Amino acid sequence: MIYAANLKCNHTRTSFANYAEILDDFILKNKIGDEILVFPPNLAFLQGDFSFTLGAQNFYPCINGAFTGEIGKEHLDEFGIKCVLIGHSERRNLGESKDLLKAKFDFAKQNDYKIIFCVGENLDTKNAGKTKEFLAKQLENLDLKYKKLVIAYEPIYSIGTGVSANLKDIKEILAFLRSKTSAKLLYGGSVNEKNIKEILSLNECDGVLIGSAALKVENFAKLIKG
Ligand code: PGA
């Protein structure tokens, strides 16, 4: 299974260093064989050899250059980061266009990064019965055969609300995504101690992307341990 923690705009370098140390210790002591990914804020990246994969919540598709406020490949390289999150709804909301997402995807692919590509519909789209159509559009023009691609289904109405999508919907959408790609599939959106088992038991579910419930390292460890 894949357990991914998206820390969003939380944790400083100091608090994340503590998080990383505890998580690393937990993984080693418990001989966790699952794949653990952690996405801290860019400024909290750490140098070091961890038993989890450090990923970037954001980057700009460039090596370096005149892109004020962005970070490029050179900055990821300094921390050995080769895993990136693309298409999270919170970044789409900030204005990341489909063209930019495609440029990020292609750049990440070109550099052999693992890509966690997020898709998800809002409640209006779901209620209109247009989820599949919408998700197909979000995946349009992307190389769904890329071997280091992971797709995270994160319905927007379930992110940070404390209420995950219902199991039947998750199952149906993961099956739909599976019909389009053999990439690993994650579910994200209010995954917590109460619902993680049933979500992970779904046939097409290869793991979870966790926000709030992974903010404290002890909670994230509990979710991994099951
Ligand atoms: P959440 O966030 O677990 O707090 O809903 C998930 C995400 O945004 O990836």
PDB file of C-alpha atoms and ligand atoms in Angstrom:
ATOM      1  CA  MET A   1       0.000   0.000   0.000  1.00  0.00           C
ATOM      2  CA  ILE A   2       0.982   3.614  -0.450  1.00  0.00           C
ATOM      3  CA  TYR A   3       0.501   5.976   2.483  1.00  0.00           C
ATOM      4  CA  ALA A   4       1.071   9.582   1.472  1.00  0.00           C
ATOM      5  CA  ALA A   5       0.982  12.562   3.838  1.00  0.00           C
ATOM      6  CA  ASN A   6       0.264  16.001   2.405  1.00  0.00           C
ATOM      7  CA  LEU A   7       1.263  18.467   5.113  1.00  0.00           C
ATOM      8  CA  LYS A   8       0.093  21.450   3.036  1.00  0.00           C
ATOM      9  CA  CYS A   9       1.133  24.834   4.517  1.00  0.00           C
ATOM     10  CA  ASN A  10       1.882  23.335   7.937  1.00  0.00           C
ATOM     11  CA  HIS A  11       5.116  22.562   9.778  1.00  0.00           C
ATOM     12  CA  THR A  12       8.333  24.522   9.843  1.00  0.00           C
ATOM     13  CA  ARG A  13      11.721  23.052   9.031  1.00  0.00           C
ATOM     14  CA  THR A  14      12.292  22.572  12.766  1.00  0.00           C
ATOM     15  CA  SER A  15       8.996  20.830  13.461  1.00  0.00           C
ATOM     16  CA  PHE A  16       9.289  18.766  10.295  1.00  0.00           C
ATOM     17  CA  ALA A  17      12.784  17.608  11.258  1.00  0.00           C
ATOM     18  CA  ASN A  18      11.207  16.190  14.392  1.00  0.00           C
ATOM     19  CA  TYR A  19       8.341  14.661  12.351  1.00  0.00           C
ATOM     20  CA  ALA A  20      10.802  13.040   9.957  1.00  0.00           C
ATOM     21  CA  GLU A  21      12.935  11.611  12.739  1.00  0.00           C
ATOM     22  CA  ILE A  22       9.950  10.033  14.514  1.00  0.00           C
ATOM     23  CA  LEU A  23       8.472   8.688  11.276  1.00  0.00           C
ATOM     24  CA  ASP A  24      11.777   7.240  10.151  1.00  0.00           C
ATOM     25  CA  ASP A  25      12.225   5.530  13.470  1.00  0.00           C
ATOM     26  CA  PHE A  26       8.672   4.175  13.377  1.00  0.00           C
ATOM     27  CA  ILE A  27       9.109   2.740   9.874  1.00  0.00           C
ATOM     28  CA  LEU A  28      12.382   1.037  10.734  1.00  0.00           C
ATOM     29  CA  LYS A  29      11.336  -0.304  14.133  1.00  0.00           C
ATOM     30  CA  ASN A  30       8.075  -1.696  12.796  1.00  0.00           C
ATOM     31  CA  LYS A  31       9.666  -2.958   9.572  1.00  0.00           C
ATOM     32  CA  ILE A  32       6.958  -1.236   7.556  1.00  0.00           C
ATOM     33  CA  GLY A  33       7.077  -2.581   4.015  1.00  0.00           C
ATOM     34  CA  ASP A  34       4.521  -0.149   2.598  1.00  0.00           C
ATOM     35  CA  GLU A  35       5.531   2.805   0.503  1.00  0.00           C
ATOM     36  CA  ILE A  36       5.461   5.993   2.573  1.00  0.00           C
ATOM     37  CA  LEU A  37       5.499   9.395   0.890  1.00  0.00           C
ATOM     38  CA  VAL A  38       5.627  12.716   2.714  1.00  0.00           C
ATOM     39  CA  PHE A  39       5.041  16.136   1.191  1.00  0.00           C
ATOM     40  CA  PRO A  40       6.196  18.915   3.559  1.00  0.00           C
ATOM     41  CA  PRO A  41       6.114  22.607   2.633  1.00  0.00           C
ATOM     42  CA  ASN A  42       9.003  23.468   0.296  1.00  0.00           C
ATOM     43  CA  LEU A  43      10.822  25.425   2.969  1.00  0.00           C
ATOM     44  CA  ALA A  44      10.838  22.416   5.277  1.00  0.00           C
ATOM     45  CA  PHE A  45      12.713  20.098   2.881  1.00  0.00           C
ATOM     46  CA  LEU A  46      15.450  18.197   4.656  1.00  0.00           C
ATOM     47  CA  GLN A  47      18.682  16.667   3.525  1.00  0.00           C
ATOM     48  CA  GLY A  48      19.175  13.099   4.627  1.00  0.00           C
ATOM     49  CA  ASP A  49      18.572   9.469   4.057  1.00  0.00           C
ATOM     50  CA  PHE A  50      15.057   8.562   5.144  1.00  0.00           C
ATOM     51  CA  SER A  51      13.061   5.362   5.003  1.00  0.00           C
ATOM     52  CA  PHE A  52      10.204   7.324   3.472  1.00  0.00           C
ATOM     53  CA  THR A  53      10.158   9.293   0.245  1.00  0.00           C
ATOM     54  CA  LEU A  54      10.277  13.045   0.515  1.00  0.00           C
ATOM     55  CA  GLY A  55       8.133  14.734  -2.115  1.00  0.00           C
ATOM     56  CA  ALA A  56       7.374  18.264  -3.277  1.00  0.00           C
ATOM     57  CA  GLN A  57       3.877  19.739  -3.018  1.00  0.00           C
ATOM     58  CA  ASN A  58       4.799  22.165  -5.745  1.00  0.00           C
ATOM     59  CA  PHE A  59       7.501  23.080  -8.250  1.00  0.00           C
ATOM     60  CA  TYR A  60       7.780  25.019 -11.475  1.00  0.00           C
ATOM     61  CA  PRO A  61       8.677  23.179 -14.678  1.00  0.00           C
ATOM     62  CA  CYS A  62      12.128  24.719 -15.046  1.00  0.00           C
ATOM     63  CA  ILE A  63      15.703  23.993 -14.000  1.00  0.00           C
ATOM     64  CA  ASN A  64      16.035  27.524 -12.609  1.00  0.00           C
ATOM     65  CA  GLY A  65      15.454  30.998 -14.015  1.00  0.00           C
ATOM     66  CA  ALA A  66      13.345  34.138 -13.917  1.00  0.00           C
ATOM     67  CA  PHE A  67      10.260  32.698 -12.225  1.00  0.00           C
ATOM     68  CA  THR A  68       9.742  34.800  -9.119  1.00  0.00           C
ATOM     69  CA  GLY A  69       8.556  32.851  -6.126  1.00  0.00           C
ATOM     70  CA  GLU A  70       8.892  29.436  -7.728  1.00  0.00           C
ATOM     71  CA  ILE A  71      11.262  26.541  -7.145  1.00  0.00           C
ATOM     72  CA  GLY A  72      12.837  24.573  -9.971  1.00  0.00           C
ATOM     73  CA  LYS A  73      14.566  21.276 -10.501  1.00  0.00           C
ATOM     74  CA  GLU A  74      17.839  22.612  -9.146  1.00  0.00           C
ATOM     75  CA  HIS A  75      16.170  23.211  -5.776  1.00  0.00           C
ATOM     76  CA  LEU A  76      14.593  19.779  -5.694  1.00  0.00           C
ATOM     77  CA  ASP A  77      17.917  18.194  -6.659  1.00  0.00           C
ATOM     78  CA  GLU A  78      19.604  19.749  -3.661  1.00  0.00           C
ATOM     79  CA  PHE A  79      17.361  17.595  -1.456  1.00  0.00           C
ATOM     80  CA  GLY A  80      17.327  14.564  -3.736  1.00  0.00           C
ATOM     81  CA  ILE A  81      13.600  15.029  -4.372  1.00  0.00           C
ATOM     82  CA  LYS A  82      12.242  12.957  -7.248  1.00  0.00           C
ATOM     83  CA  CYS A  83       8.589  12.740  -6.287  1.00  0.00           C
ATOM     84  CA  VAL A  84       6.026  15.479  -6.912  1.00  0.00           C
ATOM     85  CA  LEU A  85       2.385  16.243  -6.320  1.00  0.00           C
ATOM     86  CA  ILE A  86       0.594  17.742  -9.319  1.00  0.00           C
ATOM     87  CA  GLY A  87      -3.013  18.904  -9.742  1.00  0.00           C
ATOM     88  CA  HIS A  88      -4.080  19.142  -6.112  1.00  0.00           C
ATOM     89  CA  SER A  89      -7.419  20.958  -6.000  1.00  0.00           C
ATOM     90  CA  GLU A  90      -6.002  23.573  -3.631  1.00  0.00           C
ATOM     91  CA  ARG A  91      -3.435  24.525  -6.278  1.00  0.00           C
ATOM     92  CA  ARG A  92      -5.963  24.349  -9.090  1.00  0.00           C
ATOM     93  CA  ASN A  93      -8.032  26.763  -6.989  1.00  0.00           C
ATOM     94  CA  LEU A  94      -5.095  29.141  -6.833  1.00  0.00           C
ATOM     95  CA  GLY A  95      -5.184  29.293 -10.603  1.00  0.00           C
ATOM     96  CA  GLU A  96      -3.001  26.481 -11.935  1.00  0.00           C
ATOM     97  CA  SER A  97      -4.355  25.949 -15.429  1.00  0.00           C
ATOM     98  CA  LYS A  98      -4.670  22.731 -17.359  1.00  0.00           C
ATOM     99  CA  ASP A  99      -1.777  23.878 -19.562  1.00  0.00           C
ATOM    100  CA  LEU A 100       0.473  24.490 -16.560  1.00  0.00           C
ATOM    101  CA  LEU A 101      -0.468  21.115 -15.082  1.00  0.00           C
ATOM    102  CA  LYS A 102       0.420  19.437 -18.351  1.00  0.00           C
ATOM    103  CA  ALA A 103       3.744  21.298 -18.481  1.00  0.00           C
ATOM    104  CA  LYS A 104       4.476  20.186 -14.908  1.00  0.00           C
ATOM    105  CA  PHE A 105       3.516  16.604 -15.744  1.00  0.00           C
ATOM    106  CA  ASP A 106       5.683  16.494 -18.851  1.00  0.00           C
ATOM    107  CA  PHE A 107       8.634  18.089 -17.055  1.00  0.00           C
ATOM    108  CA  ALA A 108       8.331  15.618 -14.173  1.00  0.00           C
ATOM    109  CA  LYS A 109       8.119  12.713 -16.602  1.00  0.00           C
ATOM    110  CA  GLN A 110      11.110  13.944 -18.552  1.00  0.00           C
ATOM    111  CA  ASN A 111      13.071  13.986 -15.301  1.00  0.00           C
ATOM    112  CA  ASP A 112      11.909  10.543 -14.238  1.00  0.00           C
ATOM    113  CA  TYR A 113      10.045  11.778 -11.150  1.00  0.00           C
ATOM    114  CA  LYS A 114       7.328   9.823  -9.438  1.00  0.00           C
ATOM    115  CA  ILE A 115       4.137  11.806 -10.067  1.00  0.00           C
ATOM    116  CA  ILE A 116       1.118  11.832  -7.783  1.00  0.00           C
ATOM    117  CA  PHE A 117      -1.480  13.424 -10.018  1.00  0.00           C
ATOM    118  CA  CYS A 118      -4.660  14.526  -8.230  1.00  0.00           C
ATOM    119  CA  VAL A 119      -8.090  14.622  -9.802  1.00  0.00           C
ATOM    120  CA  GLY A 120     -11.473  15.248  -8.263  1.00  0.00           C
ATOM    121  CA  GLU A 121     -14.833  16.854  -8.821  1.00  0.00           C
ATOM    122  CA  ASN A 122     -16.850  19.295  -6.750  1.00  0.00           C
ATOM    123  CA  LEU A 123     -20.299  18.622  -5.368  1.00  0.00           C
ATOM    124  CA  ASP A 124     -22.148  20.346  -8.240  1.00  0.00           C
ATOM    125  CA  THR A 125     -20.414  18.140 -10.789  1.00  0.00           C
ATOM    126  CA  LYS A 126     -21.135  15.054  -8.721  1.00  0.00           C
ATOM    127  CA  ASN A 127     -24.785  15.983  -8.266  1.00  0.00           C
ATOM    128  CA  ALA A 128     -25.118  16.627 -11.985  1.00  0.00           C
ATOM    129  CA  GLY A 129     -23.862  13.069 -12.603  1.00  0.00           C
ATOM    130  CA  LYS A 130     -20.881  14.375 -14.543  1.00  0.00           C
ATOM    131  CA  THR A 131     -18.014  13.066 -12.431  1.00  0.00           C
ATOM    132  CA  LYS A 132     -16.541  10.602 -14.928  1.00  0.00           C
ATOM    133  CA  GLU A 133     -16.713  13.046 -17.802  1.00  0.00           C
ATOM    134  CA  PHE A 134     -15.031  15.655 -15.605  1.00  0.00           C
ATOM    135  CA  LEU A 135     -12.239  13.343 -14.466  1.00  0.00           C
ATOM    136  CA  ALA A 136     -11.612  12.161 -18.028  1.00  0.00           C
ATOM    137  CA  LYS A 137     -11.086  15.821 -18.982  1.00  0.00           C
ATOM    138  CA  GLN A 138      -8.653  16.339 -16.107  1.00  0.00           C
ATOM    139  CA  LEU A 139      -6.612  13.387 -17.404  1.00  0.00           C
ATOM    140  CA  GLU A 140      -6.761  14.413 -21.042  1.00  0.00           C
ATOM    141  CA  ASN A 141      -3.425  14.704 -22.871  1.00  0.00           C
ATOM    142  CA  LEU A 142      -1.434  13.184 -20.018  1.00  0.00           C
ATOM    143  CA  ASP A 143       0.651  10.060 -20.496  1.00  0.00           C
ATOM    144  CA  LEU A 144      -1.386   7.617 -18.425  1.00  0.00           C
ATOM    145  CA  LYS A 145       1.094   4.880 -19.282  1.00  0.00           C
ATOM    146  CA  TYR A 146       3.966   6.655 -17.540  1.00  0.00           C
ATOM    147  CA  LYS A 147       5.455   4.015 -15.265  1.00  0.00           C
ATOM    148  CA  LYS A 148       6.040   6.303 -12.304  1.00  0.00           C
ATOM    149  CA  LEU A 149       2.517   7.718 -12.320  1.00  0.00           C
ATOM    150  CA  VAL A 150       0.156   7.424  -9.357  1.00  0.00           C
ATOM    151  CA  ILE A 151      -3.324   8.944  -9.580  1.00  0.00           C
ATOM    152  CA  ALA A 152      -5.059  10.247  -6.474  1.00  0.00           C
ATOM    153  CA  TYR A 153      -8.829  10.564  -6.602  1.00  0.00           C
ATOM    154  CA  GLU A 154      -9.708  13.398  -4.252  1.00  0.00           C
ATOM    155  CA  PRO A 155     -13.294  14.609  -4.500  1.00  0.00           C
ATOM    156  CA  ILE A 156     -13.156  18.295  -3.548  1.00  0.00           C
ATOM    157  CA  TYR A 157     -16.202  18.088  -1.297  1.00  0.00           C
ATOM    158  CA  SER A 158     -14.399  15.590   0.930  1.00  0.00           C
ATOM    159  CA  ILE A 159     -11.096  17.412   1.351  1.00  0.00           C
ATOM    160  CA  GLY A 160     -10.612  18.822   4.822  1.00  0.00           C
ATOM    161  CA  THR A 161     -14.291  18.400   5.695  1.00  0.00           C
ATOM    162  CA  GLY A 162     -13.982  15.421   8.009  1.00  0.00           C
ATOM    163  CA  VAL A 163     -16.405  13.504   5.809  1.00  0.00           C
ATOM    164  CA  SER A 164     -14.931  11.217   3.169  1.00  0.00           C
ATOM    165  CA  ALA A 165     -16.788  10.338  -0.014  1.00  0.00           C
ATOM    166  CA  ASN A 166     -19.010   7.313   0.412  1.00  0.00           C
ATOM    167  CA  LEU A 167     -17.485   3.947  -0.243  1.00  0.00           C
ATOM    168  CA  LYS A 168     -19.736   3.094  -3.150  1.00  0.00           C
ATOM    169  CA  ASP A 169     -18.759   6.285  -4.991  1.00  0.00           C
ATOM    170  CA  ILE A 170     -15.051   5.749  -4.303  1.00  0.00           C
ATOM    171  CA  LYS A 171     -15.307   2.191  -5.571  1.00  0.00           C
ATOM    172  CA  GLU A 172     -17.098   3.243  -8.739  1.00  0.00           C
ATOM    173  CA  ILE A 173     -14.672   6.050  -9.530  1.00  0.00           C
ATOM    174  CA  LEU A 174     -11.555   3.980  -8.833  1.00  0.00           C
ATOM    175  CA  ALA A 175     -12.927   1.300 -11.163  1.00  0.00           C
ATOM    176  CA  PHE A 176     -13.499   3.990 -13.783  1.00  0.00           C
ATOM    177  CA  LEU A 177      -9.931   5.247 -13.392  1.00  0.00           C
ATOM    178  CA  ARG A 178      -8.653   1.686 -13.566  1.00  0.00           C
ATOM    179  CA  SER A 179     -10.379   1.298 -16.933  1.00  0.00           C
ATOM    180  CA  LYS A 180      -8.221   4.176 -18.199  1.00  0.00           C
ATOM    181  CA  THR A 181      -4.835   3.383 -16.668  1.00  0.00           C
ATOM    182  CA  SER A 182      -2.793   0.780 -14.885  1.00  0.00           C
ATOM    183  CA  ALA A 183      -1.209   3.453 -12.685  1.00  0.00           C
ATOM    184  CA  LYS A 184      -1.506   2.935  -8.929  1.00  0.00           C
ATOM    185  CA  LEU A 185      -4.652   4.588  -7.571  1.00  0.00           C
ATOM    186  CA  LEU A 186      -5.042   6.439  -4.284  1.00  0.00           C
ATOM    187  CA  TYR A 187      -8.057   7.892  -2.563  1.00  0.00           C
ATOM    188  CA  GLY A 188      -7.789  11.168  -0.648  1.00  0.00           C
ATOM    189  CA  GLY A 189     -10.289  13.295   1.245  1.00  0.00           C
ATOM    190  CA  SER A 190     -10.815  13.096   5.016  1.00  0.00           C
ATOM    191  CA  VAL A 191      -9.119   9.746   5.394  1.00  0.00           C
ATOM    192  CA  ASN A 192      -8.907   9.000   9.109  1.00  0.00           C
ATOM    193  CA  GLU A 193      -8.675   6.268  11.696  1.00  0.00           C
ATOM    194  CA  LYS A 194     -12.352   5.405  11.307  1.00  0.00           C
ATOM    195  CA  ASN A 195     -12.560   5.005   7.552  1.00  0.00           C
ATOM    196  CA  ILE A 196      -9.081   4.002   6.378  1.00  0.00           C
ATOM    197  CA  LYS A 197      -9.600   0.238   6.647  1.00  0.00           C
ATOM    198  CA  GLU A 198     -12.702   0.098   4.490  1.00  0.00           C
ATOM    199  CA  ILE A 199     -11.205   2.473   1.930  1.00  0.00           C
ATOM    200  CA  LEU A 200      -8.025   0.405   1.644  1.00  0.00           C
ATOM    201  CA  SER A 201     -10.074  -2.759   1.308  1.00  0.00           C
ATOM    202  CA  LEU A 202     -11.510  -1.582  -2.012  1.00  0.00           C
ATOM    203  CA  ASN A 203     -10.242  -3.640  -4.917  1.00  0.00           C
ATOM    204  CA  GLU A 204      -8.703  -0.879  -6.984  1.00  0.00           C
ATOM    205  CA  CYS A 205      -7.364   1.135  -4.066  1.00  0.00           C
ATOM    206  CA  ASP A 206      -3.566   1.060  -3.828  1.00  0.00           C
ATOM    207  CA  GLY A 207      -3.297   3.567  -1.023  1.00  0.00           C
ATOM    208  CA  VAL A 208      -4.337   6.870   0.493  1.00  0.00           C
ATOM    209  CA  LEU A 209      -3.374  10.532   0.388  1.00  0.00           C
ATOM    210  CA  ILE A 210      -3.895  12.029   3.836  1.00  0.00           C
ATOM    211  CA  GLY A 211      -3.967  15.682   4.904  1.00  0.00           C
ATOM    212  CA  SER A 212      -5.380  16.618   8.325  1.00  0.00           C
ATOM    213  CA  ALA A 213      -5.019  13.163   9.868  1.00  0.00           C
ATOM    214  CA  ALA A 214      -1.300  13.079   8.993  1.00  0.00           C
ATOM    215  CA  LEU A 215      -0.387  16.469  10.436  1.00  0.00           C
ATOM    216  CA  LYS A 216       0.709  14.864  13.669  1.00  0.00           C
ATOM    217  CA  VAL A 217       3.305  12.197  13.040  1.00  0.00           C
ATOM    218  CA  GLU A 218       1.851   9.938  15.751  1.00  0.00           C
ATOM    219  CA  ASN A 219      -1.511   9.929  13.951  1.00  0.00           C
ATOM    220  CA  PHE A 220       0.086   9.236  10.579  1.00  0.00           C
ATOM    221  CA  ALA A 221       2.024   6.345  12.113  1.00  0.00           C
ATOM    222  CA  LYS A 222      -1.189   4.929  13.591  1.00  0.00           C
ATOM    223  CA  LEU A 223      -2.869   5.019  10.182  1.00  0.00           C
ATOM    224  CA  ILE A 224       0.080   3.235   8.603  1.00  0.00           C
ATOM    225  CA  LYS A 225       0.141   0.569  11.264  1.00  0.00           C
ATOM    226  CA  GLY A 226      -3.600  -0.071  10.831  1.00  0.00           C
TER     227      GLY A 226
HETATM  228  P1  PGA B   1      -7.633  15.864   4.095  1.00  0.00           P
HETATM  229  O1  PGA B   1      -6.719  16.369   2.893  1.00  0.00           O
HETATM  230  O2  PGA B   1      -7.156  14.499   4.478  1.00  0.00           O
HETATM  231  O3  PGA B   1      -7.420  16.875   5.189  1.00  0.00           O
HETATM  232  O4  PGA B   1      -9.032  15.851   3.613  1.00  0.00           O
HETATM  233  C1  PGA B   1      -6.391  15.499   1.845  1.00  0.00           C
HETATM  234  C2  PGA B   1      -5.668  16.254   0.757  1.00  0.00           C
HETATM  235  O5  PGA B   1      -5.944  17.436   0.549  1.00  0.00           O
HETATM  236  O6  PGA B   1      -4.810  15.675   0.075  1.00  0.00           O
END
